[in-house]
mmCIF file of C-alpha atoms in Angstrom:
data_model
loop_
_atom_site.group_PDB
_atom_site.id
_atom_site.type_symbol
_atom_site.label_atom_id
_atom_site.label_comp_id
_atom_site.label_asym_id
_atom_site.label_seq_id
_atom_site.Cartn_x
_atom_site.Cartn_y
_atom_site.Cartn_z
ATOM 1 C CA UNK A 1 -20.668 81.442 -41.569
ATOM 2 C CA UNK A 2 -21.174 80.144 -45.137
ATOM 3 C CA UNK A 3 -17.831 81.703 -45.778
ATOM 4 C CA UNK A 4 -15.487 80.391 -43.397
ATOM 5 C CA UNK A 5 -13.779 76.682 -43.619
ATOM 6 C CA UNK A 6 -11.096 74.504 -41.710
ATOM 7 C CA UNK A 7 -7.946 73.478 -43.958
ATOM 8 C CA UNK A 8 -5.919 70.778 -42.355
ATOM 9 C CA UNK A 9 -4.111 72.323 -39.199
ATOM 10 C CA UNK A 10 -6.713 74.326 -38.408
ATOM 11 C CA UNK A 11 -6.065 77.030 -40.969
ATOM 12 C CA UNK A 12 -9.139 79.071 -41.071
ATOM 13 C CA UNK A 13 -10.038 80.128 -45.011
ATOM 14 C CA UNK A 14 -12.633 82.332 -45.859
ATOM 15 C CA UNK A 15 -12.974 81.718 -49.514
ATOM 16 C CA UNK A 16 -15.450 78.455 -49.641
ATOM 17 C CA UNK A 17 -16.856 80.153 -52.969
ATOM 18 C CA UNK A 18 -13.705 79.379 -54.363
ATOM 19 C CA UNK A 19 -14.766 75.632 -54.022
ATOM 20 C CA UNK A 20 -18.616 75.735 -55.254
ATOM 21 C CA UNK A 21 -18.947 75.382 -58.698
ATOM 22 C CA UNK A 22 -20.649 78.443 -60.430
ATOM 23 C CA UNK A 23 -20.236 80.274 -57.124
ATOM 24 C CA UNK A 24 -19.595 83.326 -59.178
ATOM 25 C CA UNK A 25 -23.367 83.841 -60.495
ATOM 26 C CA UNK A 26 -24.383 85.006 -57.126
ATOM 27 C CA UNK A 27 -20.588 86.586 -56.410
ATOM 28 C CA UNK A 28 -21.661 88.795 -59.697
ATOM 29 C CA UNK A 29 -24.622 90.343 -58.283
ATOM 30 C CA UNK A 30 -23.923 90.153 -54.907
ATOM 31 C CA UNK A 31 -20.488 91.299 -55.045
ATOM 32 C CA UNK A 32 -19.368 88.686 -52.157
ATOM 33 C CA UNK A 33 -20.136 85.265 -51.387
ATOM 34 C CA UNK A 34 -23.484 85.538 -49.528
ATOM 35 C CA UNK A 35 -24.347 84.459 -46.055
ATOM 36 C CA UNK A 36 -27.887 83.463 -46.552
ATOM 37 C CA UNK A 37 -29.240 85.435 -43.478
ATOM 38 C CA UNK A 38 -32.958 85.759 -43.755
ATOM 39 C CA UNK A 39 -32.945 83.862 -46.943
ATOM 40 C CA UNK A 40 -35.782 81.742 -47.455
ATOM 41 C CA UNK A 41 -35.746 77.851 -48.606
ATOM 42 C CA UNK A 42 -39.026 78.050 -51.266
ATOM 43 C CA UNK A 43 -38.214 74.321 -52.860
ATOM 44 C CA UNK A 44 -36.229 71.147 -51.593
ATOM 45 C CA UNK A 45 -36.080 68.193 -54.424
ATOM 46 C CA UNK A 46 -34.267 64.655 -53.668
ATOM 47 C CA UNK A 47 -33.522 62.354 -56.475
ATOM 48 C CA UNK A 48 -31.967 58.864 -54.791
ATOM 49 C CA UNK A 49 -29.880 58.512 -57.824
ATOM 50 C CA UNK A 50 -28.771 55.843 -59.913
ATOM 51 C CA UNK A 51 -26.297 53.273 -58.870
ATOM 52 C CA UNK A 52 -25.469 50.234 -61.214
ATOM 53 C CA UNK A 53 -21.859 48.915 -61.447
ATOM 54 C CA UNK A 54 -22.773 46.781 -64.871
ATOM 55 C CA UNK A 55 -23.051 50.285 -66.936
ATOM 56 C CA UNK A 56 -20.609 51.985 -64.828
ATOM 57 C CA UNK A 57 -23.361 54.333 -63.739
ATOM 58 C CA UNK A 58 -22.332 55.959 -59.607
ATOM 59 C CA UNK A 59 -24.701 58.504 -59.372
ATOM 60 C CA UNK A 60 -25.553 59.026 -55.596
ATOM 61 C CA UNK A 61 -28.174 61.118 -53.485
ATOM 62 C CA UNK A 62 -28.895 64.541 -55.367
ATOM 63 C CA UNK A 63 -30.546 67.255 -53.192
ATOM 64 C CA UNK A 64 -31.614 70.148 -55.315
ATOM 65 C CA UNK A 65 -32.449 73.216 -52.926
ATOM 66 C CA UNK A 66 -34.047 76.364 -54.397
ATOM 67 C CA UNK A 67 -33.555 79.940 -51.959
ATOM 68 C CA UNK A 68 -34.812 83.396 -52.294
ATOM 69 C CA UNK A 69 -32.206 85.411 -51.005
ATOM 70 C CA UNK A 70 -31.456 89.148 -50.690
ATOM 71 C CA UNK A 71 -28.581 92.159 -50.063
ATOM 72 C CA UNK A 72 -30.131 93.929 -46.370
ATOM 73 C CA UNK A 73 -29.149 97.762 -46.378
ATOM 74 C CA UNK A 74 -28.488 100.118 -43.826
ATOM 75 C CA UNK A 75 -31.668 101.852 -44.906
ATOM 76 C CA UNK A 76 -34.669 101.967 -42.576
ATOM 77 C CA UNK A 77 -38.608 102.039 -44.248
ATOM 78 C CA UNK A 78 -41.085 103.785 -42.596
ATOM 79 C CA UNK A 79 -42.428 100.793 -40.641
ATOM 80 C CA UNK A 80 -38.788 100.794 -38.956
ATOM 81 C CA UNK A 81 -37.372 97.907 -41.457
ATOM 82 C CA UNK A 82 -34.560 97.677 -42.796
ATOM 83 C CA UNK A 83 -34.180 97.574 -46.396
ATOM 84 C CA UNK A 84 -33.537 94.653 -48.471
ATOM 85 C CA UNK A 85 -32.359 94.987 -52.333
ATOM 86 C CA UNK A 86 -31.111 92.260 -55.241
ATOM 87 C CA UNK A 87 -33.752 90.192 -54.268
ATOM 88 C CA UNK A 88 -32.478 86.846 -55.859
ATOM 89 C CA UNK A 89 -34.111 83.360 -56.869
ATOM 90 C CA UNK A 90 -31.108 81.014 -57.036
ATOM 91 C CA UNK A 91 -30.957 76.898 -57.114
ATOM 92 C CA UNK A 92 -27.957 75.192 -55.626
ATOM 93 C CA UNK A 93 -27.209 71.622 -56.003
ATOM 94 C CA UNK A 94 -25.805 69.237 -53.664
ATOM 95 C CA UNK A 95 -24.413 65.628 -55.204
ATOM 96 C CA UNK A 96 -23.478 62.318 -52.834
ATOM 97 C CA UNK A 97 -25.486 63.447 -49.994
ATOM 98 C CA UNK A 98 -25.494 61.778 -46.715
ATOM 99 C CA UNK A 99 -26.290 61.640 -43.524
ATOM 100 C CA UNK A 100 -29.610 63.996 -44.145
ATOM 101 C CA UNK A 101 -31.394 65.565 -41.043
ATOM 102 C CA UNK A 102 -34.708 68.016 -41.170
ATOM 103 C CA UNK A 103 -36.666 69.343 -39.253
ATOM 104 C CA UNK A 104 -39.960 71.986 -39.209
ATOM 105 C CA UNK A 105 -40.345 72.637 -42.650
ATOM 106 C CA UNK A 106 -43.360 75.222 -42.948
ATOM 107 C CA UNK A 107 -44.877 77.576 -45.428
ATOM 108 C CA UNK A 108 -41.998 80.387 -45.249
ATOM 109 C CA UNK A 109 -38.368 78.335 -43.978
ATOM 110 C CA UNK A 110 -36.727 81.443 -43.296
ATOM 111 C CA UNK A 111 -33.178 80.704 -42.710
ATOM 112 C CA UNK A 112 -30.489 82.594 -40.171
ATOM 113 C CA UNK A 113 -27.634 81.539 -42.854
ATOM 114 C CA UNK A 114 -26.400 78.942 -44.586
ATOM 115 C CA UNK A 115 -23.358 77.046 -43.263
ATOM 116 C CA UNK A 116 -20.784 75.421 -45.761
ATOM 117 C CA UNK A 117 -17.815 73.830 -44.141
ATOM 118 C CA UNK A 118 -14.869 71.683 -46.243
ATOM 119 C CA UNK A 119 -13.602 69.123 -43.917
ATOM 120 C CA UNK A 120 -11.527 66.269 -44.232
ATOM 121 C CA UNK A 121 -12.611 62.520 -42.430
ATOM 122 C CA UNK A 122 -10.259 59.365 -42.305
ATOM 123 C CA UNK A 123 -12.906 57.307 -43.756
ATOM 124 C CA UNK A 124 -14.734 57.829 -47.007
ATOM 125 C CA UNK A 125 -13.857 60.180 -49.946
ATOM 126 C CA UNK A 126 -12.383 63.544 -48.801
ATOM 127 C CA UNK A 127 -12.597 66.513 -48.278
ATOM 128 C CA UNK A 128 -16.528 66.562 -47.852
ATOM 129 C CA UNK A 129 -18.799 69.141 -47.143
ATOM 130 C CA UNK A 130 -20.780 70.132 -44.267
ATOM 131 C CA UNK A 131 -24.124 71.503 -44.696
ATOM 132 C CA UNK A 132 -26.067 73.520 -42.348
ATOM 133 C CA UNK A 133 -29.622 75.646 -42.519
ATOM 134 C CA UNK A 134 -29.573 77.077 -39.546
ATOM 135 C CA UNK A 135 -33.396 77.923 -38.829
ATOM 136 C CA UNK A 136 -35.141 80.914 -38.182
ATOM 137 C CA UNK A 137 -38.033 80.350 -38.486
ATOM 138 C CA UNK A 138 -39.114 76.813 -40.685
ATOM 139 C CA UNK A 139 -37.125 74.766 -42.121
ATOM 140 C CA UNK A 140 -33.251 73.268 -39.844
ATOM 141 C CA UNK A 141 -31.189 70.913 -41.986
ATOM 142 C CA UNK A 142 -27.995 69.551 -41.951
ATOM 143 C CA UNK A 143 -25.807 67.149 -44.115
ATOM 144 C CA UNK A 144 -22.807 66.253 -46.131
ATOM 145 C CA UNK A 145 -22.109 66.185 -49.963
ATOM 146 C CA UNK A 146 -19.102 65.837 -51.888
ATOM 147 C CA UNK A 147 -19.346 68.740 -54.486
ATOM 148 C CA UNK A 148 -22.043 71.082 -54.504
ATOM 149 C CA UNK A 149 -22.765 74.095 -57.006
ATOM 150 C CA UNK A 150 -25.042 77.333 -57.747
ATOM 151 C CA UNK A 151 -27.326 75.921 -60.843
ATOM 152 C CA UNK A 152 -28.754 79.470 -61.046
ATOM 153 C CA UNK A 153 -28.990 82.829 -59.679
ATOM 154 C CA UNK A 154 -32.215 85.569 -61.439
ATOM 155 C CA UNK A 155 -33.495 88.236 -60.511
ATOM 156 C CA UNK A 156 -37.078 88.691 -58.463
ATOM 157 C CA UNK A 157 -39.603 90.384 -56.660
ATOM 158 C CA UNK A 158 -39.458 90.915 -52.883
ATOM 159 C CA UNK A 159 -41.801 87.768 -52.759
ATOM 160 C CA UNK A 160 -39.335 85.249 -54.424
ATOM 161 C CA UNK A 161 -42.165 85.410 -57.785
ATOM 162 C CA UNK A 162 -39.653 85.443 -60.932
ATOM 163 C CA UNK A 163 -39.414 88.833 -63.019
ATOM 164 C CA UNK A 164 -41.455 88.012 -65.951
#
């Protein structure tokens, strides 16, 4: 449900592209704000940040997440699968994360989708965001971030390896 969110009143709004900076580099290939099913997490990179009031420096908790994601067609292959096309290699960004759970990352981290969720909370800056990988098979995570955005979105081969 990476494209549904809860506005204040329980107003259900499925654009949460709209709020993720350079959402459009995977809306441009993709034609639609993808869900992330059967995506696979290939690289997860935490920098702690840098905090120091005397330079006026607030940089929190950066998680840097890189996914191999793909368009699944209609169209079955002759071992009975079905068809997956736009194979992408994107990196997304996530800045002022907290409250960072994982579990069972492996060698693949297949993911059933990827769960974004603006919310509001009484204490703290808001609105934040809620995180979710919900696991297939690898890699489960959940947290929040304040602003999060697509970094990148190429082009690759059916095994996540970039086009040369």
């Amino acid at each position: 449900m990476a494209r549904m969110e809860h506005e204040p009143g329980g107003q259900i709004v499925t654009n949460i592209e709209a709020r993720i900076e350079g959402s459009n580099k995977l809306t441009d290939i993709f034609g639609y704000w993808p869900s992330f099913h059967d995506a696979e997490v290939i690289e997860l990179n935490f920098w702690r940040g840098n905090v120091d009031p005397d330079v006026g420096s607030y940089d929190f908790p950066v998680l840097t997440v890189k996914l191999h994601l793909w368009e699944i067609t209609n169209d079955v292959n002759g071992q009975g699968y079905f068809g997956r096309v736009k194979h992408t290699l994107t990196t997304m960004r996530f800045h002022d994360v907290g409250e960072f759970s994982m579990e069972g990352f492996n060698h693949q981290n297949a993911i059933l989708g990827l769960d974004i969720v603006e919310e509001s909370r009484p204490q703290g800056p808001t609105p934040v965001f809620s995180v979710t990988f919900r696991p297939a098979f690898g890699i489960s995570a959940a947290f929040t971030c304040l602003r999060l955005g697509v970094l990148d979105a190429v082009p690759c081969t059916e095994d996540g390896a970039l086009i040369a």
